[in-house]
Coordinates of C-alpha atoms in Angstrom, one line a residue:
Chain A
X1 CA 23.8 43.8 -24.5
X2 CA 20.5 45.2 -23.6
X3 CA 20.2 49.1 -24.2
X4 CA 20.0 50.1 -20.2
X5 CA 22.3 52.9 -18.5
X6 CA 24.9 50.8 -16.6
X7 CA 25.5 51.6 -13.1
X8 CA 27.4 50.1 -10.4
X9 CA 31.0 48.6 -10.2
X10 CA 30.6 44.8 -11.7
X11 CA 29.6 46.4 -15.1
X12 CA 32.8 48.5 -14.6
X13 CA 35.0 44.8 -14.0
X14 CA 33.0 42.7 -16.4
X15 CA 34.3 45.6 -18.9
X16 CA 38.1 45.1 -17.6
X17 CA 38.3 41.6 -18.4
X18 CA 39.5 40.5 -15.5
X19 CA 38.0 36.9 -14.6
X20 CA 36.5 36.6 -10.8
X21 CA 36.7 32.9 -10.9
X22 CA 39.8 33.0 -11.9
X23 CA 40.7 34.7 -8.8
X24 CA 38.6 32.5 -6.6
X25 CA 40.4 29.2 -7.9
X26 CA 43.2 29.6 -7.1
X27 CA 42.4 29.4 -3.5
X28 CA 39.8 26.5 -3.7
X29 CA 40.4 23.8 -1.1
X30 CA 38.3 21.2 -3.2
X31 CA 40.0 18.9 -5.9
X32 CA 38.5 17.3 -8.6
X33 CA 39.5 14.1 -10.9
X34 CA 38.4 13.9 -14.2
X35 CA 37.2 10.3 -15.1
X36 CA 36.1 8.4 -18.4
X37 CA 32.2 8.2 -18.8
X38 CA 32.3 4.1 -18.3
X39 CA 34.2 4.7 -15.1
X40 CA 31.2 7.1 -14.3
X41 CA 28.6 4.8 -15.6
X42 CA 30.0 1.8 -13.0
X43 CA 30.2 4.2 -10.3
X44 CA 26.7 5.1 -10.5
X45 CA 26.0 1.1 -11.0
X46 CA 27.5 0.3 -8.1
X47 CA 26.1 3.1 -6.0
X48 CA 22.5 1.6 -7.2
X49 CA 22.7 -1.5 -6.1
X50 CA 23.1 0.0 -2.8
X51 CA 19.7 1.9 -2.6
X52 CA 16.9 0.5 -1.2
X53 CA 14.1 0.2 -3.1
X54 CA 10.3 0.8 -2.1
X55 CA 7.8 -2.1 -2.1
X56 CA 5.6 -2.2 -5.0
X57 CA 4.0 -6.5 -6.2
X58 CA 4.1 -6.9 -2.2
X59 CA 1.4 -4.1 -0.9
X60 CA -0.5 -3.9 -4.2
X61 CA -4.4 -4.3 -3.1
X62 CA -5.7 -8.0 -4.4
X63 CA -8.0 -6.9 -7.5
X64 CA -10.0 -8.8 -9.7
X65 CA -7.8 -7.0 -12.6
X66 CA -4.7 -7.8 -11.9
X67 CA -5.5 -11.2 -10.7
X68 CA -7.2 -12.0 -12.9
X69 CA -4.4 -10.6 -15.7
X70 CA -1.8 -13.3 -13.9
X71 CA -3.7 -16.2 -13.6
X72 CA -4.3 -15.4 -17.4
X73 CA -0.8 -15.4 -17.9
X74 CA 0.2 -18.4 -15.2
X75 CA -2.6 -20.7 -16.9
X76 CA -1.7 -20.0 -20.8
X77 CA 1.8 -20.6 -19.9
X78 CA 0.7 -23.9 -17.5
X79 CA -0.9 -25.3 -20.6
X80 CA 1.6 -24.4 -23.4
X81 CA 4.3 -25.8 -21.2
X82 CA 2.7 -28.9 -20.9
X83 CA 2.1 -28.9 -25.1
X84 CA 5.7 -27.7 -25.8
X85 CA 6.5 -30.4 -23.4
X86 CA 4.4 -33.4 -25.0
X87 CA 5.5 -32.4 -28.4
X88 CA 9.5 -32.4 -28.2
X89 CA 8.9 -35.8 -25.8
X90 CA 7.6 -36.9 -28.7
X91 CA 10.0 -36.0 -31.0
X92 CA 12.9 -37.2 -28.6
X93 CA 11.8 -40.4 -27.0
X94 CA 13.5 -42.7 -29.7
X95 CA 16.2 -41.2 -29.1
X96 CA 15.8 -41.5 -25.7
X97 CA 15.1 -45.2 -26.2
X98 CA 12.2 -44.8 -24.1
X99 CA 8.7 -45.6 -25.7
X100 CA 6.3 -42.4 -25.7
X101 CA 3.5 -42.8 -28.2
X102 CA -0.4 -42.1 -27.8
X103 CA -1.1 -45.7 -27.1
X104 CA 1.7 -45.2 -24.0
X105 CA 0.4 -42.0 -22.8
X106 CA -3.3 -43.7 -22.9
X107 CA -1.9 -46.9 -20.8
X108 CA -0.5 -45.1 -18.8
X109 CA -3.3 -42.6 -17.6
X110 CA -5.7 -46.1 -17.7
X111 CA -3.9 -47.7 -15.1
X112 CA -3.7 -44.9 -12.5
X113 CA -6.3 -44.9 -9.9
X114 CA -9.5 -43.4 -9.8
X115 CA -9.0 -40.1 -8.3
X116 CA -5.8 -39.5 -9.9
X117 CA -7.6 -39.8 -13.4
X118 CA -10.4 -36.6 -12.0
X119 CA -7.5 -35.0 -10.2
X120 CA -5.3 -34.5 -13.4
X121 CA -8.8 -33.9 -15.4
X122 CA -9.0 -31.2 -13.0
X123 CA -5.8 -29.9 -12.9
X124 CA -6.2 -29.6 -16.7
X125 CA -9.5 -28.8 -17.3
X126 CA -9.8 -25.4 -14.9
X127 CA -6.8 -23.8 -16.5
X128 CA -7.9 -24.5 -19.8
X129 CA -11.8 -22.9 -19.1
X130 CA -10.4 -19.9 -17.4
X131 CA -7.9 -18.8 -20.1
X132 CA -10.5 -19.6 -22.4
X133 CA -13.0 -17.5 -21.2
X134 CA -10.8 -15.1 -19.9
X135 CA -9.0 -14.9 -23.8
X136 CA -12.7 -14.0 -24.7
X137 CA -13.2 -11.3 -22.3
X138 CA -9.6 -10.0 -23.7
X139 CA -11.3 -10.1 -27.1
X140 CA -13.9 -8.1 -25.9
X141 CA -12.5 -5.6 -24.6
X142 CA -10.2 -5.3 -27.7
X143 CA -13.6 -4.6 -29.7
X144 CA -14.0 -1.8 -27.3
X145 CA -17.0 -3.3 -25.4
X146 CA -17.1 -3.8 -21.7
X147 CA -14.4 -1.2 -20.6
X148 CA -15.9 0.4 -17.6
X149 CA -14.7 -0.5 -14.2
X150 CA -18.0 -1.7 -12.5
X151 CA -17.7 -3.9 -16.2
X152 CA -14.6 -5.1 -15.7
X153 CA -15.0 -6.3 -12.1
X154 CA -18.6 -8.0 -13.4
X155 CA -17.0 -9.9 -16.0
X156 CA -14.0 -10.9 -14.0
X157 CA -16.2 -12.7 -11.6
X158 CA -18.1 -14.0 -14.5
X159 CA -15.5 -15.8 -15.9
X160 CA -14.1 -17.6 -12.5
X161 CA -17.8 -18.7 -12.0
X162 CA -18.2 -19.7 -15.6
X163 CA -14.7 -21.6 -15.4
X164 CA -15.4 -23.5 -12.4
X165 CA -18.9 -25.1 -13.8
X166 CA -17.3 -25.8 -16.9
X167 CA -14.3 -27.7 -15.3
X168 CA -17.3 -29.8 -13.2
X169 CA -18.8 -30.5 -16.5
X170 CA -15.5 -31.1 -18.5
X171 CA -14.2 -33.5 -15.8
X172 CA -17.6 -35.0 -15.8
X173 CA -17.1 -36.0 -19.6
Chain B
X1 CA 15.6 61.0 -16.5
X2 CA 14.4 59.9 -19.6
X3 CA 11.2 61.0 -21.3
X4 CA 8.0 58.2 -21.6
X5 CA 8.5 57.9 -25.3
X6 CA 11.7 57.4 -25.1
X7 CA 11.5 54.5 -22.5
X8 CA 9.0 52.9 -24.2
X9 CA 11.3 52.7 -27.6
X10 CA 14.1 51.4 -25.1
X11 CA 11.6 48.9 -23.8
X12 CA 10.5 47.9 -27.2
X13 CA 14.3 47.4 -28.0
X14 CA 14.5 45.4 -25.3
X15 CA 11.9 43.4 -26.3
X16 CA 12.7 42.4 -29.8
X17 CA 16.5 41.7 -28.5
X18 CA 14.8 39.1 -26.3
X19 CA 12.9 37.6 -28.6
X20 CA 15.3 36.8 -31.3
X21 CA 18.0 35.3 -28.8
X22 CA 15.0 32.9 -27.9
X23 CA 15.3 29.6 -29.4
X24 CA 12.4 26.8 -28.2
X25 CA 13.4 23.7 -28.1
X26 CA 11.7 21.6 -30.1
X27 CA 12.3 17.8 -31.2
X28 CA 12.0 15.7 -33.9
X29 CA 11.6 17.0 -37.4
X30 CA 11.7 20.9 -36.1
X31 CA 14.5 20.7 -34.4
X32 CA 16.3 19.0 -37.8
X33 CA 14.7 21.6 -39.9
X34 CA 15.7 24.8 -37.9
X35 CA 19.3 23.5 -36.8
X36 CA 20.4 21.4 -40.0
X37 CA 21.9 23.0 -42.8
X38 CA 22.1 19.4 -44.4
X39 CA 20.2 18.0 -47.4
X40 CA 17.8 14.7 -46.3
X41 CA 16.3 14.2 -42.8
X42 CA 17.7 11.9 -40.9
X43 CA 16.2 8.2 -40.9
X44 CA 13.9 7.8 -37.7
X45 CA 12.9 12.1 -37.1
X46 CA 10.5 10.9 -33.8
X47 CA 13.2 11.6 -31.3
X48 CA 11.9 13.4 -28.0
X49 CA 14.0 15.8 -27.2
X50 CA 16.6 15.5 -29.8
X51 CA 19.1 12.8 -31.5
X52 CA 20.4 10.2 -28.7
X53 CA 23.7 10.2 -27.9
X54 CA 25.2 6.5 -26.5
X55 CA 27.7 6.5 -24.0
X56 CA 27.0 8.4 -20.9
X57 CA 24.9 8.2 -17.7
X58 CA 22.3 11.0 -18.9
X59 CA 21.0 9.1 -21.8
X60 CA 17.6 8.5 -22.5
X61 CA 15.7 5.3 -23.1
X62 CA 16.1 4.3 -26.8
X63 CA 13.2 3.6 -28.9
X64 CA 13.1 0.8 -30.8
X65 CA 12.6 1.8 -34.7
X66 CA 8.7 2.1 -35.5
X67 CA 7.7 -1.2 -38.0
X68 CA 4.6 -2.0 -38.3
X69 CA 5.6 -5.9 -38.8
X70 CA 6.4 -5.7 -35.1
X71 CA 3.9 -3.2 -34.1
X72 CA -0.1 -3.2 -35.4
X73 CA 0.5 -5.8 -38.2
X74 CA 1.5 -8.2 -35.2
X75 CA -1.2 -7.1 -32.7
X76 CA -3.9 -7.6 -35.5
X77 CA -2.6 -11.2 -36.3
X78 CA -2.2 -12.2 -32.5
X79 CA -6.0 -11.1 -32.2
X80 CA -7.1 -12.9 -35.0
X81 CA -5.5 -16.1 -34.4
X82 CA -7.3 -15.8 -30.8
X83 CA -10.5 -15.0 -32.2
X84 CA -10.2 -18.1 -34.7
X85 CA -9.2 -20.3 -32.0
X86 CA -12.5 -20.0 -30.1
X87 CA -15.0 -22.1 -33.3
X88 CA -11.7 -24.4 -33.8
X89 CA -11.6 -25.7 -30.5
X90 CA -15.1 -25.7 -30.5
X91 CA -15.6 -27.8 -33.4
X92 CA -12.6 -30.1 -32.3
X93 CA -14.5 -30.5 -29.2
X94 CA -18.0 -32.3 -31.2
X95 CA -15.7 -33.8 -33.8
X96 CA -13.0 -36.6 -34.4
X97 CA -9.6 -36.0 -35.2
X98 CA -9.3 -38.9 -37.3
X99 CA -12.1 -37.8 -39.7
X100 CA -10.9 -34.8 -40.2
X101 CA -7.4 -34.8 -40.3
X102 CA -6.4 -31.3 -41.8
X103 CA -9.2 -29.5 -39.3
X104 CA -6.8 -31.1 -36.2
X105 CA -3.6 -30.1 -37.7
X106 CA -4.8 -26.8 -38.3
X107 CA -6.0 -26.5 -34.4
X108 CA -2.5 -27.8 -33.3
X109 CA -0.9 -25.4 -35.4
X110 CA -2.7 -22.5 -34.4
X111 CA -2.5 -23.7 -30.9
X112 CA 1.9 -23.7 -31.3
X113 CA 1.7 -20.6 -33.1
X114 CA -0.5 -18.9 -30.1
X115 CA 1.2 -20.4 -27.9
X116 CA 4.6 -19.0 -29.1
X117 CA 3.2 -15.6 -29.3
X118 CA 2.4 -15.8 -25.8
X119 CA 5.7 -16.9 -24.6
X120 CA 7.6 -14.1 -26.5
X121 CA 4.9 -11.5 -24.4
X122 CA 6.1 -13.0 -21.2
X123 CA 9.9 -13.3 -22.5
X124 CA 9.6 -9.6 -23.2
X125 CA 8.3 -8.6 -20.1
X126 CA 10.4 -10.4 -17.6
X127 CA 13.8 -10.8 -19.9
X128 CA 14.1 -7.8 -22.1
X129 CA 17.5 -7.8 -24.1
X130 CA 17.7 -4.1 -23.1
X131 CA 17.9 -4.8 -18.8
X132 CA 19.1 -8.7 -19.4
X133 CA 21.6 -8.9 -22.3
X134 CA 22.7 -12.0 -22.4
X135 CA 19.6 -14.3 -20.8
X136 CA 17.5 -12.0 -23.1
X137 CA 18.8 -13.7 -26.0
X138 CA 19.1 -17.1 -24.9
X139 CA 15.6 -17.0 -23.7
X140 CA 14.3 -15.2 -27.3
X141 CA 16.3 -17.9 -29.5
X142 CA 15.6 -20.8 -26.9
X143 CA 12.0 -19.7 -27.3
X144 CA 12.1 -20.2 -31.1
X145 CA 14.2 -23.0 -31.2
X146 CA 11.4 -24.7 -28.8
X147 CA 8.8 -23.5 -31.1
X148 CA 10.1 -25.3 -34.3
X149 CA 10.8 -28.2 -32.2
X150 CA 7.2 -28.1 -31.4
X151 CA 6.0 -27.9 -34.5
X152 CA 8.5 -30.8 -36.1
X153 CA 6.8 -32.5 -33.3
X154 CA 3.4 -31.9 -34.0
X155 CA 3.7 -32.6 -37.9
X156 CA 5.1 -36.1 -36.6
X157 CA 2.5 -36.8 -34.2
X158 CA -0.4 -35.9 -36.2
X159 CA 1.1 -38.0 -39.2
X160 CA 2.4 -41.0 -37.7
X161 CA 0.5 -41.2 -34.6
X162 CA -3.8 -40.7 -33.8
X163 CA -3.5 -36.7 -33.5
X164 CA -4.3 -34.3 -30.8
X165 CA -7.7 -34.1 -30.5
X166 CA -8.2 -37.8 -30.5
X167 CA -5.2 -38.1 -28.2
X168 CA -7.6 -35.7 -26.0
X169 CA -10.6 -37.5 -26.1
X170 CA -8.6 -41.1 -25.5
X171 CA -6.7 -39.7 -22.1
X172 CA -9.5 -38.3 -20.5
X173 CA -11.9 -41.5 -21.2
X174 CA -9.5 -43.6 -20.3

């Protein structure tokens, strides 16, 4: 207890003992239920699905950064896809019974027509320069150079430019 | 009425009451220091706030344990693999597969092995065991089941077949 003079009557019925809540309780008109902490846990669950939530991906202003970060992301996953996928054809086309070698991929691509042989060129090519260059850009920026924003947005633009001439000159090949 | 000196001892009292029922609350190894009476600190001491409690709605995120196998040791490799991916393809690009044999199996290998890191990154971010439980898992072990797969695969190709990089070069001349 601090050392203050005590006036007033609560002091005096703090002193008695006797408990005010006590008193008030019994003429609560609320009940309560006492429930196990999973029960609580699904309550609140359930209770969330409910809420709405606000929009966030869908009003996000289109930025070099972030666009650029998921084309990143969609093209390294395009291409590894397409590797995971060559490799276990590979692996499983005797089982298969059908024939899936190098000599049937390369018959195969030879006897499509002309513009489906640049199409798929293309379709490969301009994933694989932008991730490229983009993976370099990551590099740099993981030696610390190029951080600023104005650098950022420079180099972004860089590397769609730099992709696109060399998927022209990788399709050209 | 009381006299100034005495209410400035009574306020002094006051005072110094106050101050030793004051506790801060502090975390980690503090808190273990000035609330345990026990002999060794406990395992992980970085705690925010104090030791986490499972089993109610108030709990706090867990942390996973600090490793650096899974924390700077892996960062350091992913970039290094990237960085030594650039000359590989590069050279790949000017020279034949079937001359150099090892130089192609070493690109595909480091190409499954980057290629797996970034799956994991995107398994992570999208199906984290901790919000998805069960197609966390499948999707982590799927992931490196695929990944062995893969690299049976390559071994195969690049032994009993022409290799990537002259698979490359054929499909797009021909």
């Amino acid at each position: 207890m601090l050392a203050v003079r005590a006036v007033g009557l609560r002091p005096a019925i703090r002193a008695s003992g006797i408990s005010v809540m006590a008193l008030r309780a019994t003429s609560r008109g609320v009940k309560t239920e006492s429930i196990t902490t999973t029960d609580q846990r699904s309550i609140l669950d359930k209770q969330r699905l409910n809420r709405p939530s606000s929009p966030h991906m869908t009003i996000y202003e289109p930025q070099i950064t972030w666009y650029g970060s998921i084309a990143h992301r969609i093209t390294g996953v395009g291409l590894s896809v397409g590797m995971y996928a060559f490799f276990l054809s590979y692996l499983a086309a005797p089982v298969a019974g059908i024939p899936f070698d190098s000599s049937a991929v390369v018959e195969l691509v030879h006897g499509l027509p002309e513009w489906a042989k640049v199409a798929g060129k293309t379709v490969f090519a301009f994933p694989f320069a932008y991730h490229s260059l983009n993976g370099v850009r990551h590099l740099t920026w993981d030696s610390t150079k190029l951080l600023s924003n104005a650098a950022v947005t420079r180099s972004g633009y860089a590397v769609i430019a730099g992709a696109i001439i060399s998927t022209a000159a990788l399709v050209m090949m | 009425m009381i006299s100034a000196t005495a209410r400035r001892a009574l306020l002094a009292q006051n005072r110094q009451l106050l101050r030793s029922q004051f506790t801060p609350i502090v975390g980690g190894r503090a808190r273990w220091a000035a609330t345990s009476s026990s002999g060794t600190p406990p395992e992980s001491v970085y705690v925010p706030g104090g030791p986490v409690y499972k089993g109610s709605v108030n709990d706090p995120t867990p942390f996973p344990t600090p490793s650096k196998a899974h924390g700077s040791h892996h960062w350091a490799f992913e970039r290094l693999l990237a960085a030594g991916l650039v000359p590989l393809t590069g050279v790949a690009f000017v020279t034949s597969g079937s001359h150099y044999p090892v130089l192609d199996g070493v690109l595909a290998l480091s190409l499954i092995v980057h290629s797996h890191i970034g799956f994991d990154s995107v398994v992570v971010d999208y199906l984290d065991t901790r919000k998805k439980p069960v197609i966390g898992q499948v999707a982590k072990w799927g992931l490196r089941a695929a990944t062995t797969a893969a690299l049976v695969g390559v071994y195969q190709f690049n032994t009993n077949d022409i290799g990537l990089t002259e698979l490359i070069a054929k499909v797009w001349t021909a």
